[in-house]
């Protein structure tokens, strides 16, 4: 479903991703954890074409997005292929990034009508179904500014799902929320996991990662330091560095 | 002053509101689109273009509009006389009658438009740059292309954000049109000043003041109405209200 090989990325001279290798299988839920500045978000942004990776290879659903040629230069697929890949991936942001001038319903229907050329009625029907799933069907005509943070994030999840992505990425979906509101988002993600949605979640919610992920990736300093099942990573066999990180995390 | 005199004066003043309105309308008509272009040029990634645009904006905002109006009006003969004048300018300006009314008006409009475009450009640039990057990223992640992102996601938000500052400029322009009287161009301010000794009264000035005030008030109302109508929540609430009244009326 997703295949990342030797991925590297630097901003000017600062190297933020080094030799990243991992795969995500269909239906798998992968949690990416690690301290701030470890490159988790950059990794997600590279895979979602918001940043250009400096080297390595990314394949999404068997389509090559970028690779490094013999001269060591990153080569990206053509615009059409990149767009095709974009439609197979969905991204949920930390700050929701809903469109403030559109109602909740239009936030969700805009992309399906513009990009997938769905009819208005069809897009609307799907959007309402998604809103019902998120417990927000009553908010279809509300504007984002009239919603709580948790509700906004649920709308943005519905918006991403409206394009029927094969794989859904979450970039710290609960970091901008009050602690009381994180629960409702985690519940939604858990439901999606039960439905068999393939997901990659960058998160600071360790208990949640342990609970819902099939695989956990621990990143630090731009490297993947440890990787495995939650039982392995949160158990006694984890690397010392990860234990140290989790310990410090539990203290806070 | 007799009532008859006042009536004649009022008629005369009213007649000269038309040139004032002409300056106002044509300046807006040209300076707003030009301002958009200038804003885009200033944000251009090619540095020399951005720098040159910035110099233009600095000059327009850093010197008096009155000076710009006078320079535009009287510089052409001096330019034509100068040895440094390029041939194409000669060819372009040779047949122009600098005493004609059209020439006076066009050169004046030229200065007004260039000046106001610089102000509008800075407002528009501020508006575009104030849209968070996340909006572009969200649109991109949803597969919208650059045109769709600009027209569907960015522009509607920019328009709402630049409207208050633009309204300010528009209302300032109402009063700035009076600078044309110094060229001189015969608009309401010019005629008011001229009538003071004739009638030995301040009434012409008072009438001119009243005209500017009324014009500015009407615009203020109009612009605040536009501002409100662009607020989606306000629009929705009005719609619901109307529906409610309609239902009650039927029942």
Tab-separated table of C-alpha atoms in Angstrom:
chain	number	residue	atom	x	y	z
A	1	UNK	CA	0.000	0.000	0.000
A	2	UNK	CA	2.784	2.368	0.986
A	3	UNK	CA	6.452	1.699	0.515
A	4	UNK	CA	9.199	4.094	1.608
A	5	UNK	CA	12.837	3.298	0.882
A	6	UNK	CA	15.979	5.215	1.931
A	7	UNK	CA	13.988	8.398	2.175
A	8	UNK	CA	15.977	11.512	3.025
A	9	UNK	CA	15.071	15.162	3.303
A	10	UNK	CA	16.934	18.266	4.317
A	11	UNK	CA	15.961	21.896	4.699
A	12	UNK	CA	18.927	23.908	3.394
A	13	UNK	CA	21.732	22.169	5.248
A	14	UNK	CA	19.675	20.789	8.088
A	15	UNK	CA	19.067	17.097	7.600
A	16	UNK	CA	15.643	16.166	8.989
A	17	UNK	CA	15.088	12.690	7.522
A	18	UNK	CA	17.765	10.085	7.039
A	19	UNK	CA	17.488	6.615	5.546
A	20	UNK	CA	13.806	6.090	6.315
A	21	UNK	CA	12.525	2.626	5.384
A	22	UNK	CA	9.088	1.260	6.123
A	23	UNK	CA	6.027	-0.258	4.517
A	24	UNK	CA	2.348	-0.120	5.273
A	25	UNK	CA	0.140	-3.033	4.245
A	26	UNK	CA	-3.526	-2.817	3.302
A	27	UNK	CA	-5.714	-2.504	6.394
A	28	UNK	CA	-2.762	-1.844	8.625
A	29	UNK	CA	-2.711	0.953	11.201
A	30	UNK	CA	0.728	2.417	11.768
A	31	UNK	CA	1.479	4.851	14.585
A	32	UNK	CA	4.533	7.089	14.343
A	33	UNK	CA	5.818	8.339	17.686
A	34	UNK	CA	8.878	10.249	18.806
A	35	UNK	CA	10.013	13.518	20.368
A	36	UNK	CA	9.291	16.900	18.754
A	37	UNK	CA	11.617	17.668	15.871
A	38	UNK	CA	12.292	14.012	15.174
A	39	UNK	CA	10.964	14.329	11.603
A	40	UNK	CA	7.584	12.597	12.039
A	41	UNK	CA	5.549	15.377	10.480
A	42	UNK	CA	8.104	15.975	7.719
A	43	UNK	CA	7.890	12.290	6.828
A	44	UNK	CA	4.124	12.549	6.511
A	45	UNK	CA	4.417	15.753	4.497
A	46	UNK	CA	6.888	14.144	2.084
A	47	UNK	CA	4.586	11.202	1.481
A	48	UNK	CA	1.659	13.617	0.956
A	49	UNK	CA	3.563	15.819	-1.517
A	50	UNK	CA	3.541	18.857	0.739
A	51	UNK	CA	7.333	18.712	0.871
A	52	UNK	CA	9.691	17.399	-1.765
A	53	UNK	CA	11.820	14.549	-0.538
A	54	UNK	CA	15.534	14.884	-1.273
A	55	UNK	CA	16.232	11.266	-2.077
A	56	UNK	CA	15.033	7.701	-1.805
A	57	UNK	CA	11.896	6.126	-3.148
A	58	UNK	CA	8.177	6.376	-2.380
A	59	UNK	CA	5.531	4.065	-3.818
A	60	UNK	CA	1.844	4.558	-3.076
A	61	UNK	CA	-0.579	1.769	-4.023
A	62	UNK	CA	2.028	0.354	-6.367
A	63	UNK	CA	2.530	3.672	-8.181
A	64	UNK	CA	5.959	5.242	-8.041
A	65	UNK	CA	5.813	8.783	-6.698
A	66	UNK	CA	9.530	9.495	-6.648
A	67	UNK	CA	12.860	7.744	-6.842
A	68	UNK	CA	16.537	8.609	-6.979
A	69	UNK	CA	18.276	8.239	-10.347
A	70	UNK	CA	21.831	7.001	-10.978
A	71	UNK	CA	23.204	10.500	-10.420
A	72	UNK	CA	21.639	10.631	-6.971
A	73	UNK	CA	19.004	13.175	-7.938
A	74	UNK	CA	15.408	12.844	-6.806
A	75	UNK	CA	13.078	12.274	-9.760
A	76	UNK	CA	9.342	12.801	-9.312
A	77	UNK	CA	6.524	11.292	-11.318
A	78	UNK	CA	4.715	13.516	-13.815
A	79	UNK	CA	1.965	15.858	-12.685
A	80	UNK	CA	-0.803	13.517	-13.769
A	81	UNK	CA	0.573	10.595	-11.793
A	82	UNK	CA	1.174	12.792	-8.755
A	83	UNK	CA	-2.457	13.893	-8.891
A	84	UNK	CA	-3.578	10.317	-9.197
A	85	UNK	CA	-1.563	9.443	-6.101
A	86	UNK	CA	-2.956	12.442	-4.292
A	87	UNK	CA	-6.465	11.094	-4.707
A	88	UNK	CA	-5.453	7.773	-3.205
A	89	UNK	CA	-4.175	9.458	-0.061
A	90	UNK	CA	-6.033	11.572	2.448
A	91	UNK	CA	-4.498	13.848	5.032
A	92	UNK	CA	-5.890	15.124	8.305
A	93	UNK	CA	-4.033	18.123	9.702
A	94	UNK	CA	-3.180	19.089	13.228
A	95	UNK	CA	-4.956	22.456	12.776
A	96	UNK	CA	-7.897	21.012	10.786
A	97	UNK	CA	-7.448	23.616	8.004
A	98	UNK	CA	-11.127	23.670	7.220
A	99	UNK	CA	-12.264	26.299	4.726
A	100	UNK	CA	-13.792	29.018	6.927
A	101	UNK	CA	-15.965	30.546	4.198
A	102	UNK	CA	-17.803	27.317	3.471
A	103	UNK	CA	-20.405	25.412	5.437
A	104	UNK	CA	-19.468	22.042	6.895
A	105	UNK	CA	-21.313	20.361	4.043
A	106	UNK	CA	-19.517	22.335	1.353
A	107	UNK	CA	-16.168	21.730	3.010
A	108	UNK	CA	-16.841	18.045	2.396
A	109	UNK	CA	-18.479	18.228	-1.051
A	110	UNK	CA	-16.106	20.759	-2.634
A	111	UNK	CA	-13.326	18.322	-3.581
A	112	UNK	CA	-15.569	15.454	-4.778
A	113	UNK	CA	-17.483	17.801	-7.104
A	114	UNK	CA	-14.424	19.695	-8.342
A	115	UNK	CA	-11.893	16.901	-8.524
A	116	UNK	CA	-13.875	13.680	-8.932
A	117	UNK	CA	-16.569	15.523	-10.957
A	118	UNK	CA	-19.295	13.946	-8.872
A	119	UNK	CA	-22.770	15.423	-9.197
A	120	UNK	CA	-23.813	17.805	-6.424
A	121	UNK	CA	-26.548	15.468	-5.213
A	122	UNK	CA	-24.247	12.480	-5.110
A	123	UNK	CA	-21.512	14.373	-3.264
A	124	UNK	CA	-24.095	15.729	-0.848
A	125	UNK	CA	-25.506	12.315	-0.109
A	126	UNK	CA	-22.078	10.879	0.582
A	127	UNK	CA	-21.162	13.887	2.739
A	128	UNK	CA	-24.270	13.520	4.880
A	129	UNK	CA	-23.579	9.840	5.311
A	130	UNK	CA	-20.041	10.679	6.469
A	131	UNK	CA	-21.332	13.356	8.807
A	132	UNK	CA	-23.736	10.859	10.308
A	133	UNK	CA	-20.830	8.531	10.887
A	134	UNK	CA	-19.022	11.366	12.662
A	135	UNK	CA	-22.140	12.172	14.695
A	136	UNK	CA	-22.397	15.606	13.099
A	137	UNK	CA	-25.348	15.411	10.699
A	138	UNK	CA	-27.007	18.283	12.588
A	139	UNK	CA	-24.044	20.535	11.802
A	140	UNK	CA	-24.181	20.297	8.000
A	141	UNK	CA	-25.164	23.958	7.593
A	142	UNK	CA	-22.903	25.309	10.327
A	143	UNK	CA	-19.667	27.147	9.597
A	144	UNK	CA	-16.358	25.857	10.979
A	145	UNK	CA	-16.051	28.802	13.367
A	146	UNK	CA	-19.288	27.702	15.036
A	147	UNK	CA	-17.888	24.285	15.943
A	148	UNK	CA	-15.678	23.075	18.765
A	149	UNK	CA	-12.161	21.908	17.962
A	150	UNK	CA	-13.190	18.275	18.231
A	151	UNK	CA	-16.128	18.794	15.898
A	152	UNK	CA	-13.916	20.656	13.417
A	153	UNK	CA	-11.441	17.805	13.407
A	154	UNK	CA	-14.241	15.294	12.798
A	155	UNK	CA	-15.402	17.404	9.845
A	156	UNK	CA	-11.875	17.420	8.464
A	157	UNK	CA	-11.750	13.627	8.771
A	158	UNK	CA	-15.058	13.431	6.887
A	159	UNK	CA	-13.635	15.802	4.272
A	160	UNK	CA	-10.632	13.536	3.745
A	161	UNK	CA	-12.851	10.433	3.600
A	162	UNK	CA	-15.132	12.011	0.995
A	163	UNK	CA	-12.530	11.272	-1.681
A	164	UNK	CA	-12.535	7.570	-0.725
A	165	UNK	CA	-8.789	7.444	-0.113
A	166	UNK	CA	-7.009	4.108	0.011
A	167	UNK	CA	-4.810	5.310	2.810
A	168	UNK	CA	-5.428	8.016	5.374
A	169	UNK	CA	-2.709	10.011	7.121
A	170	UNK	CA	-3.121	11.877	10.394
A	171	UNK	CA	-0.641	14.553	11.424
A	172	UNK	CA	-1.011	14.837	15.210
A	173	UNK	CA	-4.810	14.946	14.945
A	174	UNK	CA	-5.361	15.679	18.621
A	175	UNK	CA	-2.467	18.021	19.409
A	176	UNK	CA	-4.502	21.200	18.920
A	177	UNK	CA	-7.380	19.942	21.062
A	178	UNK	CA	-8.295	20.204	24.720
A	179	UNK	CA	-7.617	16.965	26.564
A	180	UNK	CA	-11.376	16.410	26.990
A	181	UNK	CA	-11.867	16.596	23.227
A	182	UNK	CA	-9.098	14.226	22.159
A	183	UNK	CA	-11.230	11.247	23.164
A	184	UNK	CA	-13.882	11.862	20.514
A	185	UNK	CA	-11.246	11.986	17.770
A	186	UNK	CA	-9.467	8.876	18.973
A	187	UNK	CA	-12.828	7.092	19.053
A	188	UNK	CA	-13.476	8.027	15.420
A	189	UNK	CA	-10.030	6.809	14.372
A	190	UNK	CA	-10.578	3.575	16.239
A	191	UNK	CA	-13.869	3.048	14.397
A	192	UNK	CA	-12.104	3.635	11.088
A	193	UNK	CA	-9.496	1.060	12.107
A	194	UNK	CA	-12.270	-1.431	12.831
A	195	UNK	CA	-13.703	-0.739	9.367
A	196	UNK	CA	-10.364	-1.817	7.908
A	197	UNK	CA	-9.091	1.622	6.869
A	198	UNK	CA	-5.370	1.789	6.175
A	199	UNK	CA	-3.938	4.571	8.315
A	200	UNK	CA	-0.678	6.201	9.314
A	201	UNK	CA	-0.997	8.286	12.452
A	202	UNK	CA	1.608	10.626	13.844
A	203	UNK	CA	0.679	10.989	17.484
A	204	UNK	CA	1.753	11.802	20.998
A	205	UNK	CA	-1.010	9.652	22.481
A	206	UNK	CA	1.015	6.639	23.597
A	207	UNK	CA	-1.884	4.718	25.117
A	208	UNK	CA	-3.836	5.198	21.911
A	209	UNK	CA	-0.900	4.090	19.746
A	210	UNK	CA	-0.556	1.005	21.899
A	211	UNK	CA	-4.251	0.337	21.655
A	212	UNK	CA	-5.068	0.844	18.036
A	213	UNK	CA	-1.855	0.392	16.020
A	214	UNK	CA	-0.738	-2.812	14.352
A	215	UNK	CA	2.729	-1.381	14.048
A	216	UNK	CA	4.535	1.409	15.856
A	217	UNK	CA	7.457	3.386	14.457
A	218	UNK	CA	9.671	5.300	16.864
A	219	UNK	CA	11.591	8.175	15.287
A	220	UNK	CA	14.332	10.355	16.645
A	221	UNK	CA	16.773	12.775	15.030
A	222	UNK	CA	15.447	11.980	11.563
A	223	UNK	CA	15.992	8.228	11.892
A	224	UNK	CA	13.649	5.349	12.556
A	225	UNK	CA	15.173	4.111	15.799
A	226	UNK	CA	12.780	1.284	16.547
A	227	UNK	CA	9.875	-0.369	14.789
A	228	UNK	CA	7.548	-3.241	15.583
A	229	UNK	CA	4.316	-4.359	17.165
A	230	UNK	CA	3.010	-2.291	20.060
A	231	UNK	CA	3.710	-5.230	22.380
A	232	UNK	CA	7.332	-5.133	21.314
A	233	UNK	CA	7.812	-1.361	21.433
A	234	UNK	CA	5.966	-0.735	24.643
A	235	UNK	CA	7.343	-3.940	26.216
A	236	UNK	CA	10.618	-4.839	27.860
A	237	UNK	CA	12.473	-5.659	24.644
A	238	UNK	CA	12.336	-2.105	23.291
A	239	UNK	CA	15.524	-0.125	22.703
A	240	UNK	CA	16.938	1.783	25.646
A	241	UNK	CA	16.359	5.078	23.889
A	242	UNK	CA	12.658	4.338	23.402
A	243	UNK	CA	12.294	3.245	27.036
A	244	UNK	CA	13.901	6.491	28.087
A	245	UNK	CA	11.509	8.471	25.852
A	246	UNK	CA	8.427	6.651	27.126
A	247	UNK	CA	9.528	7.064	30.709
A	248	UNK	CA	9.961	10.783	30.300
A	249	UNK	CA	6.625	10.867	28.514
A	250	UNK	CA	4.883	9.148	31.423
A	251	UNK	CA	6.305	11.651	33.872
A	252	UNK	CA	4.559	14.558	32.131
B	1	UNK	CA	-28.575	86.298	-0.866
B	2	UNK	CA	-31.932	85.931	-2.486
B	3	UNK	CA	-33.643	82.623	-2.867
B	4	UNK	CA	-33.254	82.901	-6.606
B	5	UNK	CA	-29.492	83.348	-6.250
B	6	UNK	CA	-29.240	80.307	-3.996
B	7	UNK	CA	-31.183	78.280	-6.502
B	8	UNK	CA	-28.881	79.313	-9.363
B	9	UNK	CA	-25.832	78.550	-7.244
B	10	UNK	CA	-27.176	75.153	-6.260
B	11	UNK	CA	-27.877	74.309	-9.891
B	12	UNK	CA	-24.373	75.328	-10.852
B	13	UNK	CA	-22.794	73.270	-8.076
B	14	UNK	CA	-24.897	70.256	-8.937
B	15	UNK	CA	-23.692	70.456	-12.517
B	16	UNK	CA	-20.078	70.230	-11.390
B	17	UNK	CA	-20.611	67.148	-9.258
B	18	UNK	CA	-20.549	65.236	-12.540
B	19	UNK	CA	-16.831	65.800	-13.272
B	20	UNK	CA	-16.111	64.847	-9.640
B	21	UNK	CA	-18.054	61.624	-10.009
B	22	UNK	CA	-16.252	60.989	-13.272
B	23	UNK	CA	-12.836	61.170	-11.611
B	24	UNK	CA	-14.042	58.961	-8.790
B	25	UNK	CA	-15.555	56.250	-10.982
B	26	UNK	CA	-12.783	56.054	-13.553
B	27	UNK	CA	-10.077	56.001	-10.879
B	28	UNK	CA	-11.714	53.034	-9.155
B	29	UNK	CA	-12.452	51.304	-12.434
B	30	UNK	CA	-8.776	51.266	-13.407
B	31	UNK	CA	-6.897	51.324	-10.100
B	32	UNK	CA	-8.516	48.246	-8.545
B	33	UNK	CA	-7.589	45.811	-11.345
B	34	UNK	CA	-4.209	47.511	-11.723
B	35	UNK	CA	-3.721	47.191	-7.959
B	36	UNK	CA	-4.279	43.438	-8.227
B	37	UNK	CA	-1.674	43.164	-10.965
B	38	UNK	CA	0.785	45.281	-8.971
B	39	UNK	CA	0.195	43.126	-5.869
B	40	UNK	CA	0.991	39.983	-7.875
B	41	UNK	CA	4.086	41.654	-9.368
B	42	UNK	CA	5.319	42.591	-5.915
B	43	UNK	CA	4.902	38.999	-4.755
B	44	UNK	CA	6.704	37.774	-7.889
B	45	UNK	CA	9.540	35.390	-7.170
B	46	UNK	CA	11.740	37.055	-9.817
B	47	UNK	CA	13.534	39.558	-7.610
B	48	UNK	CA	14.103	42.474	-10.055
B	49	UNK	CA	10.368	42.586	-10.864
B	50	UNK	CA	9.468	42.610	-7.201
B	51	UNK	CA	12.055	45.339	-6.480
B	52	UNK	CA	10.942	47.583	-9.342
B	53	UNK	CA	7.331	47.216	-8.254
B	54	UNK	CA	8.332	48.100	-4.738
B	55	UNK	CA	10.130	51.261	-5.899
B	56	UNK	CA	6.997	52.311	-7.774
B	57	UNK	CA	4.867	51.747	-4.664
B	58	UNK	CA	7.336	53.631	-2.459
B	59	UNK	CA	7.318	56.669	-4.773
B	60	UNK	CA	3.524	56.701	-5.092
B	61	UNK	CA	2.983	56.435	-1.359
B	62	UNK	CA	5.907	58.635	-0.395
B	63	UNK	CA	5.078	61.755	-2.419
B	64	UNK	CA	1.953	63.938	-2.334
B	65	UNK	CA	-0.840	63.069	-4.725
B	66	UNK	CA	-1.091	66.785	-5.520
B	67	UNK	CA	2.523	66.798	-6.695
B	68	UNK	CA	1.905	63.700	-8.805
B	69	UNK	CA	-1.150	65.330	-10.396
B	70	UNK	CA	0.831	68.446	-11.306
B	71	UNK	CA	3.826	66.509	-12.630
B	72	UNK	CA	1.569	64.358	-14.801
B	73	UNK	CA	-0.156	67.448	-16.133
B	74	UNK	CA	2.847	69.606	-16.975
B	75	UNK	CA	5.778	67.281	-17.563
B	76	UNK	CA	5.016	66.165	-21.122
B	77	UNK	CA	6.299	69.316	-22.914
B	78	UNK	CA	9.516	69.205	-20.880
B	79	UNK	CA	10.024	65.532	-21.642
B	80	UNK	CA	9.506	66.154	-25.366
B	81	UNK	CA	12.027	68.993	-25.331
B	82	UNK	CA	14.674	66.930	-23.562
B	83	UNK	CA	17.400	65.237	-25.635
B	84	UNK	CA	17.043	62.054	-23.606
B	85	UNK	CA	13.460	61.562	-24.771
B	86	UNK	CA	13.206	58.247	-26.630
B	87	UNK	CA	11.866	58.295	-30.169
B	88	UNK	CA	8.805	56.158	-29.456
B	89	UNK	CA	7.615	58.698	-26.857
B	90	UNK	CA	7.990	61.438	-29.437
B	91	UNK	CA	5.970	59.440	-31.901
B	92	UNK	CA	3.371	58.688	-29.249
B	93	UNK	CA	2.966	62.235	-27.942
B	94	UNK	CA	3.637	64.337	-30.998
B	95	UNK	CA	0.100	64.739	-32.191
B	96	UNK	CA	-1.314	65.300	-28.710
B	97	UNK	CA	-2.859	68.678	-28.012
B	98	UNK	CA	-1.795	69.451	-24.472
B	99	UNK	CA	-4.339	72.242	-24.203
B	100	UNK	CA	-7.304	70.011	-24.925
B	101	UNK	CA	-9.746	69.003	-22.233
B	102	UNK	CA	-9.270	65.320	-23.005
B	103	UNK	CA	-5.564	65.637	-22.406
B	104	UNK	CA	-6.080	67.388	-19.060
B	105	UNK	CA	-8.527	64.749	-17.937
B	106	UNK	CA	-6.488	61.769	-19.131
B	107	UNK	CA	-3.243	62.909	-17.529
B	108	UNK	CA	-5.085	63.628	-14.296
B	109	UNK	CA	-6.720	60.211	-14.364
B	110	UNK	CA	-3.315	58.679	-15.085
B	111	UNK	CA	-1.919	60.151	-11.854
B	112	UNK	CA	-4.977	59.212	-9.783
B	113	UNK	CA	-4.932	55.637	-11.064
B	114	UNK	CA	-1.204	55.108	-10.530
B	115	UNK	CA	-1.437	56.531	-7.025
B	116	UNK	CA	-4.470	54.550	-5.920
B	117	UNK	CA	-3.243	51.338	-7.548
B	118	UNK	CA	-0.190	51.500	-5.284
B	119	UNK	CA	-2.372	51.716	-2.174
B	120	UNK	CA	-4.753	49.015	-3.360
B	121	UNK	CA	-1.801	46.796	-4.250
B	122	UNK	CA	-0.495	46.915	-0.699
B	123	UNK	CA	-3.956	46.120	0.668
B	124	UNK	CA	-4.401	43.175	-1.706
B	125	UNK	CA	-0.921	41.838	-1.026
B	126	UNK	CA	-1.574	41.985	2.708
B	127	UNK	CA	-4.835	40.125	2.172
B	128	UNK	CA	-3.301	37.373	0.085
B	129	UNK	CA	-0.370	36.916	2.444
B	130	UNK	CA	-2.660	36.765	5.465
B	131	UNK	CA	-4.224	33.498	4.292
B	132	UNK	CA	-2.560	30.712	6.272
B	133	UNK	CA	-0.440	28.210	4.367
B	134	UNK	CA	-2.632	25.445	5.728
B	135	UNK	CA	-5.431	26.553	3.411
B	136	UNK	CA	-3.253	25.932	0.347
B	137	UNK	CA	-2.053	22.644	1.811
B	138	UNK	CA	-5.556	21.422	2.622
B	139	UNK	CA	-6.734	22.310	-0.889
B	140	UNK	CA	-3.691	20.597	-2.392
B	141	UNK	CA	-4.139	17.481	-0.277
B	142	UNK	CA	-7.745	17.282	-1.522
B	143	UNK	CA	-6.507	17.285	-5.115
B	144	UNK	CA	-7.580	20.800	-6.105
B	145	UNK	CA	-5.276	22.279	-8.733
B	146	UNK	CA	-3.722	25.742	-8.420
B	147	UNK	CA	-6.472	27.588	-10.284
B	148	UNK	CA	-9.218	25.897	-8.293
B	149	UNK	CA	-7.347	26.583	-5.068
B	150	UNK	CA	-6.966	30.267	-5.883
B	151	UNK	CA	-10.494	30.947	-7.081
B	152	UNK	CA	-12.460	28.631	-4.772
B	153	UNK	CA	-10.447	28.696	-1.559
B	154	UNK	CA	-8.111	31.702	-1.421
B	155	UNK	CA	-9.854	34.533	-3.311
B	156	UNK	CA	-13.195	34.442	-1.434
B	157	UNK	CA	-11.305	34.729	1.837
B	158	UNK	CA	-9.027	37.481	0.504
B	159	UNK	CA	-11.984	39.571	-0.693
B	160	UNK	CA	-13.561	39.484	2.745
B	161	UNK	CA	-10.296	40.409	4.412
B	162	UNK	CA	-9.398	43.330	2.129
B	163	UNK	CA	-12.834	44.908	2.046
B	164	UNK	CA	-12.580	47.070	5.208
B	165	UNK	CA	-9.225	48.543	4.189
B	166	UNK	CA	-10.399	49.020	0.602
B	167	UNK	CA	-13.533	50.815	1.817
B	168	UNK	CA	-11.263	53.217	3.641
B	169	UNK	CA	-9.361	53.969	0.437
B	170	UNK	CA	-12.557	54.380	-1.558
B	171	UNK	CA	-13.912	56.932	0.905
B	172	UNK	CA	-10.580	58.768	0.948
B	173	UNK	CA	-10.781	58.963	-2.833
B	174	UNK	CA	-14.104	60.824	-2.614
B	175	UNK	CA	-12.296	63.671	-0.886
B	176	UNK	CA	-9.034	63.346	-2.840
B	177	UNK	CA	-10.878	64.146	-6.070
B	178	UNK	CA	-10.925	67.756	-4.830
B	179	UNK	CA	-7.167	67.927	-5.503
B	180	UNK	CA	-8.065	68.082	-9.186
B	181	UNK	CA	-9.141	71.698	-8.619
B	182	UNK	CA	-5.461	72.653	-8.355
B	183	UNK	CA	-4.591	71.501	-11.874
B	184	UNK	CA	-7.036	73.184	-12.560
B	185	UNK	CA	-9.816	70.832	-13.537
B	186	UNK	CA	-13.331	72.117	-13.227
B	187	UNK	CA	-15.041	69.979	-10.653
B	188	UNK	CA	-17.064	70.879	-7.607
B	189	UNK	CA	-14.219	72.152	-5.420
B	190	UNK	CA	-12.922	74.399	-8.192
B	191	UNK	CA	-16.303	75.920	-8.864
B	192	UNK	CA	-17.071	76.387	-5.156
B	193	UNK	CA	-13.845	78.315	-4.585
B	194	UNK	CA	-14.543	80.450	-7.621
B	195	UNK	CA	-18.047	81.370	-6.498
B	196	UNK	CA	-17.012	82.665	-3.062
B	197	UNK	CA	-15.973	86.172	-4.222
B	198	UNK	CA	-18.855	86.351	-6.724
B	199	UNK	CA	-21.490	85.796	-4.061
B	200	UNK	CA	-19.411	87.206	-1.188
B	201	UNK	CA	-20.580	84.207	0.810
B	202	UNK	CA	-19.249	80.941	2.249
B	203	UNK	CA	-22.343	79.152	1.018
B	204	UNK	CA	-20.633	77.627	-2.084
B	205	UNK	CA	-17.963	76.040	0.116
B	206	UNK	CA	-20.617	74.814	2.496
B	207	UNK	CA	-22.545	73.255	-0.374
B	208	UNK	CA	-19.409	71.555	-1.674
B	209	UNK	CA	-18.710	70.205	1.822
B	210	UNK	CA	-22.254	68.904	2.045
B	211	UNK	CA	-21.883	67.142	-1.300
B	212	UNK	CA	-18.672	65.361	-0.222
B	213	UNK	CA	-20.229	64.427	3.094
B	214	UNK	CA	-23.394	63.024	1.536
B	215	UNK	CA	-21.397	61.103	-1.071
B	216	UNK	CA	-19.114	59.636	1.580
B	217	UNK	CA	-22.099	58.662	3.742
B	218	UNK	CA	-23.869	56.879	0.910
B	219	UNK	CA	-20.662	54.988	0.118
B	220	UNK	CA	-20.083	54.120	3.761
B	221	UNK	CA	-23.541	52.596	3.966
B	222	UNK	CA	-23.168	50.793	0.681
B	223	UNK	CA	-19.761	49.367	1.564
B	224	UNK	CA	-20.823	48.199	4.998
B	225	UNK	CA	-23.773	46.479	3.361
B	226	UNK	CA	-21.433	44.732	0.926
B	227	UNK	CA	-19.186	43.776	3.820
B	228	UNK	CA	-22.113	42.216	5.642
B	229	UNK	CA	-23.403	40.430	2.572
B	230	UNK	CA	-20.016	38.749	2.192
B	231	UNK	CA	-20.262	37.341	5.698
B	232	UNK	CA	-21.647	33.858	5.076
B	233	UNK	CA	-23.129	33.537	8.544
B	234	UNK	CA	-24.944	36.853	8.219
B	235	UNK	CA	-26.291	35.766	4.851
B	236	UNK	CA	-27.525	32.480	6.240
B	237	UNK	CA	-29.212	34.189	9.182
B	238	UNK	CA	-31.017	36.634	6.900
B	239	UNK	CA	-32.191	33.716	4.797
B	240	UNK	CA	-33.540	31.855	7.811
B	241	UNK	CA	-35.207	35.022	9.061
B	242	UNK	CA	-36.876	35.590	5.711
B	243	UNK	CA	-38.118	32.034	5.586
B	244	UNK	CA	-39.569	32.450	9.079
B	245	UNK	CA	-41.408	35.642	8.154
B	246	UNK	CA	-42.679	34.060	4.969
B	247	UNK	CA	-44.048	31.049	6.828
B	248	UNK	CA	-45.750	33.198	9.415
B	249	UNK	CA	-47.239	35.310	6.635
B	250	UNK	CA	-48.708	32.213	5.032
B	251	UNK	CA	-50.132	30.792	8.209
